[in-house]
């Protein structure tokens, strides 16, 4: 009964999130769901299921096994492979993704509740439940939905382990956060970026240096366990060497190759052609690959555009409401758009779009405010739990700023931003309340 209001809030947020996602899936039709990256995930899942080979090769009609050929992390193909025995692969995956999306809203609420009063935690959960980007993403065969579920659950467990100093929770959080990197590689270093939070005193009192070391050991152990399991997976799903010493194996871990990320960073520093031309990134010409690619204009011809791109252009572009390729929240072209066909969904879409940039500003503003209150020692102990979403937000913005500014890649970060936006709103509300209270006392 002590948590009756929290339980009611969890049920309401879960129901709203699940209902909205199922309604969207009913009211929407994508023109060709198995395309681009989705086709790679399906092919990889099929080859894993039927041949035990991790490969994105298109299955052959003669039934011959494919070559080891993929740079995809194995997490999402393994997830899809569980549904290949069912007749309705498409519907089964989407329904499960809708449920996971609803749980992401709950995880967001609970993580926010560790630092904020219930109304503001509910605000973060409701924003996640009604986020059109997250709703639409659960309608595709793409890894963002699974990634958000694993990452947010891992962050919630890390916050609980920090609050209550439980080694089992630290180990579980480490396992999940490391596993998320094998769904989307962008979170490969997130676990270690968040680990310094254990140096901060929690609401349950200070911990000794040995206890802090114990939590770091749990995190490192979890990382090594998942990494070891991944290496075993690579060996088990690779084709052995041919006679004569020549190998038919393409490296599964190419996505973790340093040179690959170095090339991405190099190309990411050069603005795309649409930015040089000063046009929107959602444009009739965005179907032309050359238009989206980095410009051929050198720095000396457009120094101002280069500087603008590096300082803030990439950040604004990757957090833009419109998707780079198909506009609005759509990753693939749609035959029927639920956000236009249904009045409830249309209201959700319009409302969230209207507050999109204010929410982002509040999210970014929460970072210096949190730091300022921390340094001034005016941050209550309970609100220190905000360090986890704040550090995660900084991590993703920094990493995506370095390697990829595509809007789609920021979608899993929306729940984190909504927690920080709710924190900013709570602080503003408290500040305004204190000013009004002081004015009344003066009178």
PDB file of N, CA and C in Angstrom, residues 292-379:
ATOM      1  N   UNK A 292      22.925  13.326 -50.148  1.00  0.00           N
ATOM      2  CA  UNK A 292      23.030  13.082 -48.708  1.00  0.00           C
ATOM      3  C   UNK A 292      24.481  12.941 -48.258  1.00  0.00           C
ATOM      4  N   UNK A 293      25.359  12.534 -49.150  1.00  0.00           N
ATOM      5  CA  UNK A 293      26.745  12.271 -48.782  1.00  0.00           C
ATOM      6  C   UNK A 293      27.499  13.559 -48.469  1.00  0.00           C
ATOM      7  N   UNK A 294      28.706  13.372 -47.934  1.00  0.00           N
ATOM      8  CA  UNK A 294      29.554  14.511 -47.612  1.00  0.00           C
ATOM      9  C   UNK A 294      29.863  15.305 -48.874  1.00  0.00           C
ATOM     10  N   UNK A 295      29.941  16.599 -48.700  1.00  0.00           N
ATOM     11  CA  UNK A 295      30.192  17.464 -49.846  1.00  0.00           C
ATOM     12  C   UNK A 295      31.612  17.273 -50.386  1.00  0.00           C
ATOM     13  N   UNK A 296      31.778  17.581 -51.650  1.00  0.00           N
ATOM     14  CA  UNK A 296      33.107  17.569 -52.253  1.00  0.00           C
ATOM     15  C   UNK A 296      33.784  18.938 -52.141  1.00  0.00           C
ATOM     16  N   UNK A 297      33.050  19.903 -51.634  1.00  0.00           N
ATOM     17  CA  UNK A 297      33.624  21.245 -51.476  1.00  0.00           C
ATOM     18  C   UNK A 297      34.628  21.249 -50.329  1.00  0.00           C
ATOM     19  N   UNK A 298      35.830  21.724 -50.547  1.00  0.00           N
ATOM     20  CA  UNK A 298      36.826  21.749 -49.468  1.00  0.00           C
ATOM     21  C   UNK A 298      36.509  22.831 -48.442  1.00  0.00           C
ATOM     22  N   UNK A 299      37.221  22.777 -47.342  1.00  0.00           N
ATOM     23  CA  UNK A 299      36.985  23.713 -46.246  1.00  0.00           C
ATOM     24  C   UNK A 299      37.198  25.155 -46.676  1.00  0.00           C
ATOM     25  N   UNK A 300      38.193  25.396 -47.489  1.00  0.00           N
ATOM     26  CA  UNK A 300      38.520  26.787 -47.867  1.00  0.00           C
ATOM     27  C   UNK A 300      37.414  27.443 -48.683  1.00  0.00           C
ATOM     28  N   UNK A 301      36.542  26.637 -49.316  1.00  0.00           N
ATOM     29  CA  UNK A 301      35.444  27.204 -50.094  1.00  0.00           C
ATOM     30  C   UNK A 301      34.232  27.529 -49.228  1.00  0.00           C
ATOM     31  N   UNK A 302      34.048  26.767 -48.149  1.00  0.00           N
ATOM     32  CA  UNK A 302      32.879  26.979 -47.276  1.00  0.00           C
ATOM     33  C   UNK A 302      33.288  26.874 -45.811  1.00  0.00           C
ATOM     34  N   UNK A 303      34.218  27.715 -45.367  1.00  0.00           N
ATOM     35  CA  UNK A 303      34.688  27.579 -43.981  1.00  0.00           C
ATOM     36  C   UNK A 303      33.591  27.795 -42.952  1.00  0.00           C
ATOM     37  N   UNK A 304      32.680  28.745 -43.206  1.00  0.00           N
ATOM     38  CA  UNK A 304      31.626  29.018 -42.238  1.00  0.00           C
ATOM     39  C   UNK A 304      30.684  27.827 -42.091  1.00  0.00           C
ATOM     40  N   UNK A 305      30.332  27.193 -43.209  1.00  0.00           N
ATOM     41  CA  UNK A 305      29.447  26.030 -43.163  1.00  0.00           C
ATOM     42  C   UNK A 305      30.109  24.871 -42.415  1.00  0.00           C
ATOM     43  N   UNK A 306      31.384  24.684 -42.637  1.00  0.00           N
ATOM     44  CA  UNK A 306      32.112  23.628 -41.933  1.00  0.00           C
ATOM     45  C   UNK A 306      32.096  23.871 -40.421  1.00  0.00           C
ATOM     46  N   UNK A 307      32.373  25.100 -40.028  1.00  0.00           N
ATOM     47  CA  UNK A 307      32.410  25.427 -38.598  1.00  0.00           C
ATOM     48  C   UNK A 307      31.024  25.295 -37.980  1.00  0.00           C
ATOM     49  N   UNK A 308      30.003  25.781 -38.684  1.00  0.00           N
ATOM     50  CA  UNK A 308      28.637  25.647 -38.174  1.00  0.00           C
ATOM     51  C   UNK A 308      28.253  24.178 -38.019  1.00  0.00           C
ATOM     52  N   UNK A 309      28.631  23.370 -38.986  1.00  0.00           N
ATOM     53  CA  UNK A 309      28.295  21.940 -38.946  1.00  0.00           C
ATOM     54  C   UNK A 309      28.925  21.256 -37.744  1.00  0.00           C
ATOM     55  N   UNK A 310      30.174  21.558 -37.484  1.00  0.00           N
ATOM     56  CA  UNK A 310      30.881  20.903 -36.387  1.00  0.00           C
ATOM     57  C   UNK A 310      30.373  21.398 -35.033  1.00  0.00           C
ATOM     58  N   UNK A 311      30.091  22.699 -34.922  1.00  0.00           N
ATOM     59  CA  UNK A 311      29.710  23.256 -33.629  1.00  0.00           C
ATOM     60  C   UNK A 311      28.294  22.878 -33.214  1.00  0.00           C
ATOM     61  N   UNK A 312      27.341  22.985 -34.149  1.00  0.00           N
ATOM     62  CA  UNK A 312      25.970  22.695 -33.754  1.00  0.00           C
ATOM     63  C   UNK A 312      25.120  22.067 -34.857  1.00  0.00           C
ATOM     64  N   UNK A 313      25.585  22.097 -36.099  1.00  0.00           N
ATOM     65  CA  UNK A 313      24.779  21.563 -37.202  1.00  0.00           C
ATOM     66  C   UNK A 313      24.464  20.088 -37.055  1.00  0.00           C
ATOM     67  N   UNK A 314      25.467  19.298 -36.687  1.00  0.00           N
ATOM     68  CA  UNK A 314      25.244  17.856 -36.529  1.00  0.00           C
ATOM     69  C   UNK A 314      24.268  17.564 -35.400  1.00  0.00           C
ATOM     70  N   UNK A 315      24.416  18.307 -34.300  1.00  0.00           N
ATOM     71  CA  UNK A 315      23.541  18.087 -33.147  1.00  0.00           C
ATOM     72  C   UNK A 315      22.087  18.376 -33.493  1.00  0.00           C
ATOM     73  N   UNK A 316      21.843  19.498 -34.169  1.00  0.00           N
ATOM     74  CA  UNK A 316      20.480  19.872 -34.545  1.00  0.00           C
ATOM     75  C   UNK A 316      19.916  18.897 -35.571  1.00  0.00           C
ATOM     76  N   UNK A 317      20.754  18.487 -36.517  1.00  0.00           N
ATOM     77  CA  UNK A 317      20.286  17.580 -37.565  1.00  0.00           C
ATOM     78  C   UNK A 317      19.917  16.224 -37.002  1.00  0.00           C
ATOM     79  N   UNK A 318      20.733  15.679 -36.112  1.00  0.00           N
ATOM     80  CA  UNK A 318      20.441  14.342 -35.615  1.00  0.00           C
ATOM     81  C   UNK A 318      19.271  14.340 -34.635  1.00  0.00           C
ATOM     82  N   UNK A 319      18.922  15.500 -34.072  1.00  0.00           N
ATOM     83  CA  UNK A 319      17.760  15.563 -33.196  1.00  0.00           C
ATOM     84  C   UNK A 319      16.550  16.162 -33.897  1.00  0.00           C
ATOM     85  N   UNK A 320      16.668  16.371 -35.194  1.00  0.00           N
ATOM     86  CA  UNK A 320      15.567  16.953 -35.959  1.00  0.00           C
ATOM     87  C   UNK A 320      14.352  16.029 -35.897  1.00  0.00           C
ATOM     88  N   UNK A 321      13.170  16.609 -35.952  1.00  0.00           N
ATOM     89  CA  UNK A 321      11.946  15.798 -35.924  1.00  0.00           C
ATOM     90  C   UNK A 321      11.864  14.901 -37.147  1.00  0.00           C
ATOM     91  N   UNK A 322      12.166  15.435 -38.311  1.00  0.00           N
ATOM     92  CA  UNK A 322      11.998  14.697 -39.557  1.00  0.00           C
ATOM     93  C   UNK A 322      13.136  13.720 -39.789  1.00  0.00           C
ATOM     94  N   UNK A 323      12.771  12.540 -40.255  1.00  0.00           N
ATOM     95  CA  UNK A 323      13.769  11.551 -40.631  1.00  0.00           C
ATOM     96  C   UNK A 323      14.487  12.008 -41.896  1.00  0.00           C
ATOM     97  N   UNK A 324      15.747  11.629 -41.992  1.00  0.00           N
ATOM     98  CA  UNK A 324      16.573  12.071 -43.104  1.00  0.00           C
ATOM     99  C   UNK A 324      16.062  11.571 -44.449  1.00  0.00           C
ATOM    100  N   UNK A 325      15.524  10.357 -44.481  1.00  0.00           N
ATOM    101  CA  UNK A 325      15.227   9.725 -45.754  1.00  0.00           C
ATOM    102  C   UNK A 325      13.772   9.911 -46.205  1.00  0.00           C
ATOM    103  N   UNK A 326      12.815   9.739 -45.303  1.00  0.00           N
ATOM    104  CA  UNK A 326      11.412   9.770 -45.705  1.00  0.00           C
ATOM    105  C   UNK A 326      10.590  10.841 -45.003  1.00  0.00           C
ATOM    106  N   UNK A 327      11.229  11.660 -44.191  1.00  0.00           N
ATOM    107  CA  UNK A 327      10.511  12.743 -43.551  1.00  0.00           C
ATOM    108  C   UNK A 327       9.656  12.295 -42.387  1.00  0.00           C
ATOM    109  N   UNK A 328       9.262  13.249 -41.568  1.00  0.00           N
ATOM    110  CA  UNK A 328       8.440  13.019 -40.380  1.00  0.00           C
ATOM    111  C   UNK A 328       9.058  11.895 -39.535  1.00  0.00           C
ATOM    112  N   UNK A 329       8.252  10.946 -39.054  1.00  0.00           N
ATOM    113  CA  UNK A 329       8.773   9.891 -38.190  1.00  0.00           C
ATOM    114  C   UNK A 329       8.964   8.586 -38.944  1.00  0.00           C
ATOM    115  N   UNK A 330       8.898   8.608 -40.260  1.00  0.00           N
ATOM    116  CA  UNK A 330       8.838   7.376 -41.044  1.00  0.00           C
ATOM    117  C   UNK A 330      10.219   6.970 -41.556  1.00  0.00           C
ATOM    118  N   UNK A 331      10.597   5.758 -41.213  1.00  0.00           N
ATOM    119  CA  UNK A 331      11.866   5.215 -41.672  1.00  0.00           C
ATOM    120  C   UNK A 331      11.730   4.710 -43.109  1.00  0.00           C
ATOM    121  N   UNK A 332      10.611   4.034 -43.407  1.00  0.00           N
ATOM    122  CA  UNK A 332      10.321   3.546 -44.752  1.00  0.00           C
ATOM    123  C   UNK A 332       9.076   4.257 -45.292  1.00  0.00           C
ATOM    124  N   UNK A 333       8.917   4.319 -46.615  1.00  0.00           N
ATOM    125  CA  UNK A 333       7.693   4.915 -47.183  1.00  0.00           C
ATOM    126  C   UNK A 333       6.449   4.170 -46.713  1.00  0.00           C
ATOM    127  N   UNK A 334       5.363   4.910 -46.498  1.00  0.00           N
ATOM    128  CA  UNK A 334       4.130   4.346 -45.962  1.00  0.00           C
ATOM    129  C   UNK A 334       3.006   4.426 -46.991  1.00  0.00           C
ATOM    130  N   UNK A 335       2.202   3.369 -47.058  1.00  0.00           N
ATOM    131  CA  UNK A 335       0.986   3.400 -47.862  1.00  0.00           C
ATOM    132  C   UNK A 335      -0.164   4.010 -47.076  1.00  0.00           C
ATOM    133  N   UNK A 336      -0.139   3.818 -45.771  1.00  0.00           N
ATOM    134  CA  UNK A 336      -1.178   4.360 -44.893  1.00  0.00           C
ATOM    135  C   UNK A 336      -0.514   4.806 -43.597  1.00  0.00           C
ATOM    136  N   UNK A 337      -0.725   6.052 -43.229  1.00  0.00           N
ATOM    137  CA  UNK A 337      -0.060   6.617 -42.064  1.00  0.00           C
ATOM    138  C   UNK A 337      -1.044   6.742 -40.910  1.00  0.00           C
ATOM    139  N   UNK A 338      -0.780   5.967 -39.866  1.00  0.00           N
ATOM    140  CA  UNK A 338      -1.675   5.970 -38.716  1.00  0.00           C
ATOM    141  C   UNK A 338      -1.806   7.327 -38.064  1.00  0.00           C
ATOM    142  N   UNK A 339      -0.744   8.125 -38.109  1.00  0.00           N
ATOM    143  CA  UNK A 339      -0.794   9.441 -37.488  1.00  0.00           C
ATOM    144  C   UNK A 339      -1.647  10.422 -38.280  1.00  0.00           C
ATOM    145  N   UNK A 340      -2.090  10.038 -39.447  1.00  0.00           N
ATOM    146  CA  UNK A 340      -2.999  10.861 -40.228  1.00  0.00           C
ATOM    147  C   UNK A 340      -4.389  10.251 -40.334  1.00  0.00           C
ATOM    148  N   UNK A 341      -4.485   8.929 -40.163  1.00  0.00           N
ATOM    149  CA  UNK A 341      -5.754   8.230 -40.354  1.00  0.00           C
ATOM    150  C   UNK A 341      -6.621   8.206 -39.106  1.00  0.00           C
ATOM    151  N   UNK A 342      -5.995   8.256 -37.929  1.00  0.00           N
ATOM    152  CA  UNK A 342      -6.722   8.112 -36.673  1.00  0.00           C
ATOM    153  C   UNK A 342      -6.681   9.424 -35.894  1.00  0.00           C
ATOM    154  N   UNK A 343      -7.798   9.856 -35.362  1.00  0.00           N
ATOM    155  CA  UNK A 343      -7.865  11.149 -34.672  1.00  0.00           C
ATOM    156  C   UNK A 343      -7.023  11.164 -33.395  1.00  0.00           C
ATOM    157  N   UNK A 344      -7.050  10.065 -32.627  1.00  0.00           N
ATOM    158  CA  UNK A 344      -6.248  10.007 -31.404  1.00  0.00           C
ATOM    159  C   UNK A 344      -4.764  10.085 -31.730  1.00  0.00           C
ATOM    160  N   UNK A 345      -4.322   9.287 -32.699  1.00  0.00           N
ATOM    161  CA  UNK A 345      -2.914   9.297 -33.083  1.00  0.00           C
ATOM    162  C   UNK A 345      -2.510  10.643 -33.678  1.00  0.00           C
ATOM    163  N   UNK A 346      -3.423  11.257 -34.400  1.00  0.00           N
ATOM    164  CA  UNK A 346      -3.141  12.563 -34.981  1.00  0.00           C
ATOM    165  C   UNK A 346      -2.930  13.599 -33.884  1.00  0.00           C
ATOM    166  N   UNK A 347      -3.730  13.523 -32.821  1.00  0.00           N
ATOM    167  CA  UNK A 347      -3.565  14.443 -31.693  1.00  0.00           C
ATOM    168  C   UNK A 347      -2.233  14.198 -30.984  1.00  0.00           C
ATOM    169  N   UNK A 348      -1.894  12.930 -30.781  1.00  0.00           N
ATOM    170  CA  UNK A 348      -0.619  12.586 -30.144  1.00  0.00           C
ATOM    171  C   UNK A 348       0.545  13.132 -30.970  1.00  0.00           C
ATOM    172  N   UNK A 349       0.497  12.892 -32.269  1.00  0.00           N
ATOM    173  CA  UNK A 349       1.569  13.332 -33.158  1.00  0.00           C
ATOM    174  C   UNK A 349       1.705  14.862 -33.139  1.00  0.00           C
ATOM    175  N   UNK A 350       0.599  15.564 -33.283  1.00  0.00           N
ATOM    176  CA  UNK A 350       0.650  17.019 -33.314  1.00  0.00           C
ATOM    177  C   UNK A 350       1.130  17.617 -32.008  1.00  0.00           C
ATOM    178  N   UNK A 351       0.672  17.060 -30.890  1.00  0.00           N
ATOM    179  CA  UNK A 351       1.072  17.579 -29.581  1.00  0.00           C
ATOM    180  C   UNK A 351       2.558  17.383 -29.336  1.00  0.00           C
ATOM    181  N   UNK A 352       3.046  16.184 -29.637  1.00  0.00           N
ATOM    182  CA  UNK A 352       4.456  15.902 -29.400  1.00  0.00           C
ATOM    183  C   UNK A 352       5.354  16.704 -30.336  1.00  0.00           C
ATOM    184  N   UNK A 353       4.885  16.930 -31.562  1.00  0.00           N
ATOM    185  CA  UNK A 353       5.687  17.733 -32.478  1.00  0.00           C
ATOM    186  C   UNK A 353       5.777  19.179 -32.006  1.00  0.00           C
ATOM    187  N   UNK A 354       4.702  19.687 -31.430  1.00  0.00           N
ATOM    188  CA  UNK A 354       4.686  21.076 -30.974  1.00  0.00           C
ATOM    189  C   UNK A 354       5.674  21.319 -29.834  1.00  0.00           C
ATOM    190  N   UNK A 355       5.906  20.311 -29.002  1.00  0.00           N
ATOM    191  CA  UNK A 355       6.788  20.494 -27.846  1.00  0.00           C
ATOM    192  C   UNK A 355       8.145  19.826 -28.054  1.00  0.00           C
ATOM    193  N   UNK A 356       8.424  19.397 -29.278  1.00  0.00           N
ATOM    194  CA  UNK A 356       9.664  18.654 -29.545  1.00  0.00           C
ATOM    195  C   UNK A 356      10.902  19.455 -29.165  1.00  0.00           C
ATOM    196  N   UNK A 357      11.052  20.647 -29.729  1.00  0.00           N
ATOM    197  CA  UNK A 357      12.255  21.427 -29.458  1.00  0.00           C
ATOM    198  C   UNK A 357      12.300  21.984 -28.043  1.00  0.00           C
ATOM    199  N   UNK A 358      11.179  22.443 -27.454  1.00  0.00           N
ATOM    200  CA  UNK A 358      11.244  22.824 -26.031  1.00  0.00           C
ATOM    201  C   UNK A 358      11.700  21.684 -25.125  1.00  0.00           C
ATOM    202  N   UNK A 359      11.238  20.460 -25.409  1.00  0.00           N
ATOM    203  CA  UNK A 359      11.680  19.323 -24.599  1.00  0.00           C
ATOM    204  C   UNK A 359      13.173  19.074 -24.759  1.00  0.00           C
ATOM    205  N   UNK A 360      13.662  19.212 -25.986  1.00  0.00           N
ATOM    206  CA  UNK A 360      15.096  19.016 -26.196  1.00  0.00           C
ATOM    207  C   UNK A 360      15.897  20.085 -25.459  1.00  0.00           C
ATOM    208  N   UNK A 361      15.422  21.323 -25.507  1.00  0.00           N
ATOM    209  CA  UNK A 361      16.112  22.398 -24.788  1.00  0.00           C
ATOM    210  C   UNK A 361      16.118  22.138 -23.283  1.00  0.00           C
ATOM    211  N   UNK A 362      15.000  21.663 -22.753  1.00  0.00           N
ATOM    212  CA  UNK A 362      14.940  21.329 -21.331  1.00  0.00           C
ATOM    213  C   UNK A 362      15.871  20.173 -20.994  1.00  0.00           C
ATOM    214  N   UNK A 363      15.991  19.208 -21.896  1.00  0.00           N
ATOM    215  CA  UNK A 363      16.880  18.063 -21.665  1.00  0.00           C
ATOM    216  C   UNK A 363      18.330  18.524 -21.608  1.00  0.00           C
ATOM    217  N   UNK A 364      18.725  19.331 -22.578  1.00  0.00           N
ATOM    218  CA  UNK A 364      20.099  19.829 -22.602  1.00  0.00           C
ATOM    219  C   UNK A 364      20.355  20.743 -21.408  1.00  0.00           C
ATOM    220  N   UNK A 365      19.371  21.568 -21.068  1.00  0.00           N
ATOM    221  CA  UNK A 365      19.539  22.480 -19.943  1.00  0.00           C
ATOM    222  C   UNK A 365      19.670  21.782 -18.604  1.00  0.00           C
ATOM    223  N   UNK A 366      19.135  20.570 -18.492  1.00  0.00           N
ATOM    224  CA  UNK A 366      19.231  19.829 -17.231  1.00  0.00           C
ATOM    225  C   UNK A 366      20.670  19.448 -16.891  1.00  0.00           C
ATOM    226  N   UNK A 367      21.525  19.295 -17.918  1.00  0.00           N
ATOM    227  CA  UNK A 367      22.906  18.872 -17.668  1.00  0.00           C
ATOM    228  C   UNK A 367      23.684  19.937 -16.885  1.00  0.00           C
ATOM    229  N   UNK A 368      23.780  21.187 -17.364  1.00  0.00           N
ATOM    230  CA  UNK A 368      24.505  22.195 -16.571  1.00  0.00           C
ATOM    231  C   UNK A 368      23.819  22.495 -15.243  1.00  0.00           C
ATOM    232  N   UNK A 369      22.481  22.449 -15.206  1.00  0.00           N
ATOM    233  CA  UNK A 369      21.786  22.697 -13.951  1.00  0.00           C
ATOM    234  C   UNK A 369      22.128  21.620 -12.922  1.00  0.00           C
ATOM    235  N   UNK A 370      22.181  20.369 -13.362  1.00  0.00           N
ATOM    236  CA  UNK A 370      22.542  19.277 -12.460  1.00  0.00           C
ATOM    237  C   UNK A 370      23.957  19.469 -11.942  1.00  0.00           C
ATOM    238  N   UNK A 371      24.859  19.833 -12.851  1.00  0.00           N
ATOM    239  CA  UNK A 371      26.246  20.069 -12.448  1.00  0.00           C
ATOM    240  C   UNK A 371      26.361  21.257 -11.489  1.00  0.00           C
ATOM    241  N   UNK A 372      25.635  22.323 -11.787  1.00  0.00           N
ATOM    242  CA  UNK A 372      25.678  23.519 -10.939  1.00  0.00           C
ATOM    243  C   UNK A 372      25.168  23.196  -9.528  1.00  0.00           C
ATOM    244  N   UNK A 373      24.054  22.502  -9.437  1.00  0.00           N
ATOM    245  CA  UNK A 373      23.506  22.172  -8.125  1.00  0.00           C
ATOM    246  C   UNK A 373      24.420  21.197  -7.380  1.00  0.00           C
ATOM    247  N   UNK A 374      25.077  20.321  -8.137  1.00  0.00           N
ATOM    248  CA  UNK A 374      26.013  19.376  -7.516  1.00  0.00           C
ATOM    249  C   UNK A 374      27.199  20.134  -6.912  1.00  0.00           C
ATOM    250  N   UNK A 375      27.756  21.073  -7.667  1.00  0.00           N
ATOM    251  CA  UNK A 375      28.913  21.809  -7.191  1.00  0.00           C
ATOM    252  C   UNK A 375      28.549  22.740  -6.039  1.00  0.00           C
ATOM    253  N   UNK A 376      27.339  23.288  -6.060  1.00  0.00           N
ATOM    254  CA  UNK A 376      26.885  24.173  -4.992  1.00  0.00           C
ATOM    255  C   UNK A 376      26.357  23.405  -3.788  1.00  0.00           C
ATOM    256  N   UNK A 377      26.341  22.103  -3.876  1.00  0.00           N
ATOM    257  CA  UNK A 377      25.863  21.209  -2.810  1.00  0.00           C
ATOM    258  C   UNK A 377      24.416  21.498  -2.430  1.00  0.00           C
ATOM    259  N   UNK A 378      23.630  21.849  -3.453  1.00  0.00           N
ATOM    260  CA  UNK A 378      22.199  22.075  -3.233  1.00  0.00           C
ATOM    261  C   UNK A 378      21.362  20.966  -3.871  1.00  0.00           C
ATOM    262  N   UNK A 379      22.018  19.911  -4.339  1.00  0.00           N
ATOM    263  CA  UNK A 379      21.318  18.802  -4.968  1.00  0.00           C
ATOM    264  C   UNK A 379      20.976  17.761  -3.905  1.00  0.00           C
TER     265      UNK A 379
END
